[in-house]
Amino acid sequence: MERWQNRVAVITGASSGIGAACTRLLVAAGLQVVGLARRTERLEQLRQSLPVEQQTRFHQRTCDVSAEGQVNSAFEWIEQQLGGIDVLINNAGIVRDGQLLDMPVPEISQILQTNLMGSIYCTKLAASSMKRREMAGHLFFINSTAGLAGYNPGPVDPSLNAYTPSKFALTAVHEICRQELITAKSKIKTTSINPGWVATEIVSDEIKAQLGDVILQADDVAQAVLYALSSSPNAQVQEITLRAVGEWY
């Protein structure tokens, strides 16, 4: 991880769950981390929870990634204040109750704007920063097993409605980015992390109770990010699929 010392990592959805876990690991590893999230107070709580000597390496910006203007403003601040983006972790995501065939279209749009378009907005700006500075950076997509071919939760489990197609689309976005970077002869890496159920705020208490201990923790996913980030410059960890021991799909 020596080459990442004081490099700038941007993490979306940093206020809780996987984003907060990634923040703690990367700050401890010596990176400058910019946490983006809608909940300003939760970002401040995260900063206060860090060891005192690490708090100066955490920078927070209030940002709803579904709003392109807010993303542009946040990334402009990062460029001006920190010099650019070296690592991007697209983590922000939402899920809503209901079935795709019945739920209101605005709720479907909200899921797609956050989970898909938010990642695209951030990825375009981060990649542009890396290419302009000839930085061999790293783009991460926190995806889901719900976005992999063969996903089949069964008829008794609740529908994930638009969440599943948003993650299938993110799988495609990651692969297109990988191919375009190769075509451009860029050394920027891309990695898709595909976890199964994770014990975060977007998973209901009912589902957590049903799964028991057959569920990942946010730190499990953050460790996968750290593993891919710490790979040698010549090795690209293209994809990691994580499931809890005993998880069916």
mmCIF file of C-alpha atoms in Angstrom:
data_model
loop_
_atom_site.group_PDB
_atom_site.id
_atom_site.type_symbol
_atom_site.label_atom_id
_atom_site.label_comp_id
_atom_site.label_asym_id
_atom_site.label_seq_id
_atom_site.Cartn_x
_atom_site.Cartn_y
_atom_site.Cartn_z
ATOM 1 C CA MET A 1 0.000 0.000 0.000
ATOM 2 C CA GLU A 2 3.028 2.302 0.015
ATOM 3 C CA ARG A 3 2.221 3.790 -3.368
ATOM 4 C CA TRP A 4 -1.169 4.933 -2.057
ATOM 5 C CA GLN A 5 0.198 6.954 0.861
ATOM 6 C CA ASN A 6 -1.497 10.380 0.905
ATOM 7 C CA ARG A 7 -3.278 9.615 -2.359
ATOM 8 C CA VAL A 8 -6.890 10.793 -2.575
ATOM 9 C CA ALA A 9 -9.729 8.292 -2.356
ATOM 10 C CA VAL A 10 -13.334 9.374 -2.890
ATOM 11 C CA ILE A 11 -16.033 7.200 -1.316
ATOM 12 C CA THR A 12 -19.709 7.745 -2.064
ATOM 13 C CA GLY A 13 -22.319 6.738 0.485
ATOM 14 C CA ALA A 14 -19.624 7.120 3.128
ATOM 15 C CA SER A 15 -21.890 7.926 6.069
ATOM 16 C CA SER A 16 -22.720 4.325 7.016
ATOM 17 C CA GLY A 17 -22.344 0.662 6.171
ATOM 18 C CA ILE A 18 -19.826 -0.364 3.520
ATOM 19 C CA GLY A 19 -18.839 3.236 2.793
ATOM 20 C CA ALA A 20 -17.996 3.958 6.423
ATOM 21 C CA ALA A 21 -16.081 0.672 6.704
ATOM 22 C CA CYS A 22 -14.044 1.526 3.595
ATOM 23 C CA THR A 23 -13.352 4.974 5.005
ATOM 24 C CA ARG A 24 -11.944 3.578 8.240
ATOM 25 C CA LEU A 25 -9.688 1.093 6.449
ATOM 26 C CA LEU A 26 -8.310 3.520 3.872
ATOM 27 C CA VAL A 27 -7.697 6.353 6.335
ATOM 28 C CA ALA A 28 -5.841 3.881 8.557
ATOM 29 C CA ALA A 29 -3.838 2.760 5.507
ATOM 30 C CA GLY A 30 -2.595 6.319 4.994
ATOM 31 C CA LEU A 31 -4.855 7.664 2.250
ATOM 32 C CA GLN A 32 -6.602 11.005 2.196
ATOM 33 C CA VAL A 33 -10.290 10.064 2.070
ATOM 34 C CA VAL A 34 -13.136 12.265 0.880
ATOM 35 C CA GLY A 35 -16.468 10.939 2.135
ATOM 36 C CA LEU A 36 -19.529 11.941 0.116
ATOM 37 C CA ALA A 37 -23.030 11.421 1.504
ATOM 38 C CA ARG A 38 -26.368 13.166 1.941
ATOM 39 C CA ARG A 39 -26.298 13.040 5.756
ATOM 40 C CA THR A 40 -23.857 15.682 6.910
ATOM 41 C CA GLU A 41 -24.243 14.847 10.596
ATOM 42 C CA ARG A 42 -23.385 11.199 9.993
ATOM 43 C CA LEU A 43 -20.222 12.165 8.154
ATOM 44 C CA GLU A 44 -19.192 14.283 11.139
ATOM 45 C CA GLN A 45 -19.936 11.386 13.488
ATOM 46 C CA LEU A 46 -17.726 9.183 11.318
ATOM 47 C CA ARG A 47 -14.886 11.695 11.493
ATOM 48 C CA GLN A 48 -15.201 11.935 15.280
ATOM 49 C CA SER A 49 -15.082 8.130 15.547
ATOM 50 C CA LEU A 50 -11.667 7.984 13.884
ATOM 51 C CA PRO A 51 -8.479 8.031 15.989
ATOM 52 C CA VAL A 52 -7.423 11.631 16.553
ATOM 53 C CA GLU A 53 -4.241 11.248 14.500
ATOM 54 C CA GLN A 54 -6.297 10.037 11.506
ATOM 55 C CA GLN A 55 -9.047 12.669 11.538
ATOM 56 C CA THR A 56 -7.095 15.180 9.456
ATOM 57 C CA ARG A 57 -6.992 12.637 6.614
ATOM 58 C CA PHE A 58 -10.793 12.505 6.398
ATOM 59 C CA HIS A 59 -12.587 15.172 4.396
ATOM 60 C CA GLN A 60 -16.364 15.343 4.152
ATOM 61 C CA ARG A 61 -18.685 16.832 1.573
ATOM 62 C CA THR A 62 -22.463 16.735 1.572
ATOM 63 C CA CYS A 63 -23.497 15.281 -1.779
ATOM 64 C CA ASP A 64 -26.464 13.420 -3.239
ATOM 65 C CA VAL A 65 -24.913 11.456 -6.109
ATOM 66 C CA SER A 66 -28.251 11.260 -7.915
ATOM 67 C CA ALA A 67 -27.970 15.025 -8.527
ATOM 68 C CA GLU A 68 -25.355 15.677 -11.203
ATOM 69 C CA GLY A 69 -24.867 19.278 -10.127
ATOM 70 C CA GLN A 70 -23.990 18.261 -6.583
ATOM 71 C CA VAL A 71 -21.523 15.672 -7.889
ATOM 72 C CA ASN A 72 -19.877 18.255 -10.147
ATOM 73 C CA SER A 73 -19.530 20.694 -7.226
ATOM 74 C CA ALA A 74 -18.059 18.056 -4.909
ATOM 75 C CA PHE A 75 -15.488 16.893 -7.457
ATOM 76 C CA GLU A 76 -14.558 20.473 -8.331
ATOM 77 C CA TRP A 77 -13.847 21.073 -4.625
ATOM 78 C CA ILE A 78 -11.693 17.921 -4.500
ATOM 79 C CA GLU A 79 -9.690 19.047 -7.539
ATOM 80 C CA GLN A 80 -9.122 22.510 -6.089
ATOM 81 C CA GLN A 81 -8.380 21.505 -2.505
ATOM 82 C CA LEU A 82 -6.668 18.118 -2.864
ATOM 83 C CA GLY A 83 -5.323 18.100 -6.411
ATOM 84 C CA GLY A 84 -7.392 15.323 -7.959
ATOM 85 C CA ILE A 85 -8.852 11.860 -7.490
ATOM 86 C CA ASP A 86 -6.675 8.737 -7.359
ATOM 87 C CA VAL A 87 -9.192 6.146 -6.119
ATOM 88 C CA LEU A 88 -12.966 6.126 -6.498
ATOM 89 C CA ILE A 89 -15.286 3.790 -4.599
ATOM 90 C CA ASN A 90 -18.792 3.940 -6.063
ATOM 91 C CA ASN A 91 -20.738 2.717 -3.067
ATOM 92 C CA ALA A 92 -23.860 4.871 -2.732
ATOM 93 C CA GLY A 93 -27.030 2.876 -3.298
ATOM 94 C CA ILE A 94 -30.664 2.659 -2.240
ATOM 95 C CA VAL A 95 -33.415 0.079 -2.272
ATOM 96 C CA ARG A 96 -37.172 0.536 -1.963
ATOM 97 C CA ASP A 97 -39.968 -1.816 -0.961
ATOM 98 C CA GLY A 98 -42.457 -2.958 -3.549
ATOM 99 C CA GLN A 99 -42.722 -4.784 -6.825
ATOM 100 C CA LEU A 100 -41.448 -3.368 -10.087
ATOM 101 C CA LEU A 101 -44.820 -3.815 -11.811
ATOM 102 C CA ASP A 102 -46.721 -1.901 -9.139
ATOM 103 C CA MET A 103 -44.412 0.672 -7.560
ATOM 104 C CA PRO A 104 -44.567 4.368 -8.516
ATOM 105 C CA VAL A 105 -42.345 5.391 -11.421
ATOM 106 C CA PRO A 106 -40.675 8.205 -9.375
ATOM 107 C CA GLU A 107 -39.408 5.580 -6.909
ATOM 108 C CA ILE A 108 -38.006 3.496 -9.773
ATOM 109 C CA SER A 109 -36.327 6.597 -11.189
ATOM 110 C CA GLN A 110 -34.838 7.409 -7.782
ATOM 111 C CA ILE A 111 -33.239 3.966 -7.556
ATOM 112 C CA LEU A 112 -31.786 4.184 -11.060
ATOM 113 C CA GLN A 113 -30.554 7.749 -10.567
ATOM 114 C CA THR A 114 -28.723 6.845 -7.373
ATOM 115 C CA ASN A 115 -27.452 3.341 -8.072
ATOM 116 C CA LEU A 116 -26.632 3.718 -11.759
ATOM 117 C CA MET A 117 -26.409 7.338 -12.856
ATOM 118 C CA GLY A 118 -24.714 8.427 -9.637
ATOM 119 C CA SER A 119 -21.928 5.933 -10.310
ATOM 120 C CA ILE A 120 -21.643 7.118 -13.910
ATOM 121 C CA TYR A 121 -21.422 10.791 -12.895
ATOM 122 C CA CYS A 122 -18.657 10.032 -10.383
ATOM 123 C CA THR A 123 -16.781 7.613 -12.621
ATOM 124 C CA LYS A 124 -16.589 10.047 -15.525
ATOM 125 C CA LEU A 125 -15.149 12.799 -13.331
ATOM 126 C CA ALA A 126 -12.724 10.529 -11.474
ATOM 127 C CA ALA A 127 -11.447 8.911 -14.677
ATOM 128 C CA SER A 128 -10.988 12.345 -16.249
ATOM 129 C CA SER A 129 -8.926 13.457 -13.238
ATOM 130 C CA MET A 130 -6.768 10.334 -13.402
ATOM 131 C CA LYS A 131 -6.184 10.557 -17.159
ATOM 132 C CA ARG A 132 -5.362 14.266 -17.089
ATOM 133 C CA ARG A 133 -2.673 13.677 -14.441
ATOM 134 C CA GLU A 134 -1.528 10.366 -15.995
ATOM 135 C CA MET A 135 -2.359 8.685 -12.704
ATOM 136 C CA ALA A 136 -2.677 4.902 -12.639
ATOM 137 C CA GLY A 137 -5.682 5.101 -10.366
ATOM 138 C CA HIS A 138 -8.385 2.636 -9.382
ATOM 139 C CA LEU A 139 -12.146 2.706 -9.989
ATOM 140 C CA PHE A 140 -14.312 0.526 -7.739
ATOM 141 C CA PHE A 141 -17.940 -0.406 -8.210
ATOM 142 C CA ILE A 142 -19.668 -1.789 -5.126
ATOM 143 C CA ASN A 143 -22.131 -3.994 -6.948
ATOM 144 C CA SER A 144 -24.174 -6.985 -5.733
ATOM 145 C CA THR A 145 -24.796 -10.638 -6.454
ATOM 146 C CA ALA A 146 -28.191 -9.289 -7.545
ATOM 147 C CA GLY A 147 -26.349 -7.885 -10.556
ATOM 148 C CA LEU A 148 -24.849 -11.184 -11.711
ATOM 149 C CA ALA A 149 -26.153 -13.628 -14.280
ATOM 150 C CA GLY A 150 -28.048 -16.473 -12.654
ATOM 151 C CA TYR A 151 -29.438 -14.362 -9.822
ATOM 152 C CA ASN A 152 -32.499 -16.251 -8.573
ATOM 153 C CA PRO A 153 -33.681 -15.502 -5.029
ATOM 154 C CA GLY A 154 -36.780 -17.692 -5.329
ATOM 155 C CA PRO A 155 -40.501 -16.959 -5.121
ATOM 156 C CA VAL A 156 -40.756 -16.612 -1.335
ATOM 157 C CA ASP A 157 -38.265 -13.755 -0.993
ATOM 158 C CA PRO A 158 -39.296 -10.128 -1.533
ATOM 159 C CA SER A 159 -38.747 -8.609 -4.974
ATOM 160 C CA LEU A 160 -35.793 -6.259 -5.237
ATOM 161 C CA ASN A 161 -37.677 -4.494 -8.056
ATOM 162 C CA ALA A 162 -35.530 -1.827 -9.741
ATOM 163 C CA TYR A 163 -32.521 -2.520 -7.506
ATOM 164 C CA THR A 164 -31.691 -5.695 -9.461
ATOM 165 C CA PRO A 165 -31.705 -4.082 -12.936
ATOM 166 C CA SER A 166 -29.710 -1.143 -11.536
ATOM 167 C CA LYS A 167 -27.014 -3.581 -10.444
ATOM 168 C CA PHE A 168 -27.089 -5.545 -13.703
ATOM 169 C CA ALA A 169 -26.527 -2.210 -15.446
ATOM 170 C CA LEU A 170 -23.642 -1.416 -13.095
ATOM 171 C CA THR A 171 -22.036 -4.732 -14.083
ATOM 172 C CA ALA A 172 -22.184 -3.569 -17.707
ATOM 173 C CA VAL A 173 -20.861 -0.097 -16.844
ATOM 174 C CA HIS A 174 -17.857 -1.644 -15.103
ATOM 175 C CA GLU A 175 -17.046 -3.872 -18.069
ATOM 176 C CA ILE A 176 -17.426 -1.048 -20.587
ATOM 177 C CA CYS A 177 -15.103 1.140 -18.501
ATOM 178 C CA ARG A 178 -12.551 -1.663 -18.322
ATOM 179 C CA GLN A 179 -12.609 -2.126 -22.086
ATOM 180 C CA GLU A 180 -12.460 1.597 -22.876
ATOM 181 C CA LEU A 181 -9.472 2.071 -20.568
ATOM 182 C CA ILE A 182 -7.652 -0.806 -22.252
ATOM 183 C CA THR A 183 -8.382 0.680 -25.670
ATOM 184 C CA ALA A 184 -6.967 3.997 -24.440
ATOM 185 C CA LYS A 185 -3.852 2.155 -23.196
ATOM 186 C CA SER A 186 -4.527 3.471 -19.713
ATOM 187 C CA LYS A 187 -3.123 1.911 -16.554
ATOM 188 C CA ILE A 188 -6.251 2.789 -14.556
ATOM 189 C CA LYS A 189 -7.683 -0.314 -12.895
ATOM 190 C CA THR A 190 -11.339 -1.224 -12.423
ATOM 191 C CA THR A 191 -12.822 -3.655 -9.915
ATOM 192 C CA SER A 192 -16.409 -4.773 -9.332
ATOM 193 C CA ILE A 193 -17.150 -6.037 -5.807
ATOM 194 C CA ASN A 194 -20.268 -8.216 -5.725
ATOM 195 C CA PRO A 195 -21.439 -9.030 -2.185
ATOM 196 C CA GLY A 196 -24.513 -10.989 -1.220
ATOM 197 C CA TRP A 197 -26.587 -9.844 1.734
ATOM 198 C CA VAL A 198 -24.673 -7.392 3.946
ATOM 199 C CA ALA A 199 -25.793 -6.264 7.409
ATOM 200 C CA THR A 200 -26.251 -2.580 6.571
ATOM 201 C CA GLU A 201 -29.036 -0.062 7.056
ATOM 202 C CA ILE A 202 -30.684 -0.750 3.682
ATOM 203 C CA VAL A 203 -31.396 -4.361 4.691
ATOM 204 C CA SER A 204 -34.544 -4.581 6.806
ATOM 205 C CA ASP A 205 -34.528 -6.018 10.318
ATOM 206 C CA GLU A 206 -36.932 -8.706 9.095
ATOM 207 C CA ILE A 207 -34.451 -9.915 6.461
ATOM 208 C CA LYS A 208 -31.575 -9.763 8.955
ATOM 209 C CA ALA A 209 -33.560 -11.889 11.419
ATOM 210 C CA GLN A 210 -34.401 -14.352 8.669
ATOM 211 C CA LEU A 211 -30.759 -14.689 7.604
ATOM 212 C CA GLY A 212 -29.354 -14.984 11.117
ATOM 213 C CA ASP A 213 -25.575 -15.299 10.906
ATOM 214 C CA VAL A 214 -25.673 -16.107 7.176
ATOM 215 C CA ILE A 215 -24.928 -12.511 6.270
ATOM 216 C CA LEU A 216 -21.805 -10.517 5.485
ATOM 217 C CA GLN A 217 -20.583 -7.574 7.524
ATOM 218 C CA ALA A 218 -19.573 -4.243 6.025
ATOM 219 C CA ASP A 219 -15.954 -4.892 7.016
ATOM 220 C CA ASP A 220 -15.929 -8.052 4.869
ATOM 221 C CA VAL A 221 -16.621 -5.937 1.795
ATOM 222 C CA ALA A 222 -14.160 -3.227 2.814
ATOM 223 C CA GLN A 223 -11.429 -5.859 3.192
ATOM 224 C CA ALA A 224 -12.143 -7.002 -0.373
ATOM 225 C CA VAL A 225 -11.659 -3.422 -1.569
ATOM 226 C CA LEU A 226 -8.363 -3.196 0.318
ATOM 227 C CA TYR A 227 -7.210 -6.500 -1.189
ATOM 228 C CA ALA A 228 -7.844 -5.307 -4.743
ATOM 229 C CA LEU A 229 -6.298 -1.904 -4.064
ATOM 230 C CA SER A 230 -3.136 -3.490 -2.643
ATOM 231 C CA SER A 231 -2.534 -5.693 -5.685
ATOM 232 C CA SER A 232 0.647 -5.088 -7.671
ATOM 233 C CA PRO A 233 0.574 -2.409 -10.415
ATOM 234 C CA ASN A 234 0.594 -5.149 -13.063
ATOM 235 C CA ALA A 235 -2.309 -7.152 -11.600
ATOM 236 C CA GLN A 236 -5.956 -6.190 -11.933
ATOM 237 C CA VAL A 237 -8.503 -7.802 -9.644
ATOM 238 C CA GLN A 238 -11.369 -7.496 -12.082
ATOM 239 C CA GLU A 239 -14.146 -8.908 -9.955
ATOM 240 C CA ILE A 240 -14.734 -10.264 -6.460
ATOM 241 C CA THR A 241 -17.914 -12.099 -5.493
ATOM 242 C CA LEU A 242 -18.542 -12.424 -1.765
ATOM 243 C CA ARG A 243 -21.229 -14.466 -0.078
ATOM 244 C CA ALA A 244 -21.671 -15.386 3.560
ATOM 245 C CA VAL A 245 -20.929 -19.033 4.302
ATOM 246 C CA GLY A 246 -24.208 -20.845 3.743
ATOM 247 C CA GLU A 247 -25.777 -18.185 1.520
ATOM 248 C CA TRP A 248 -27.731 -19.804 -1.312
ATOM 249 C CA TYR A 249 -27.531 -17.198 -4.075
#
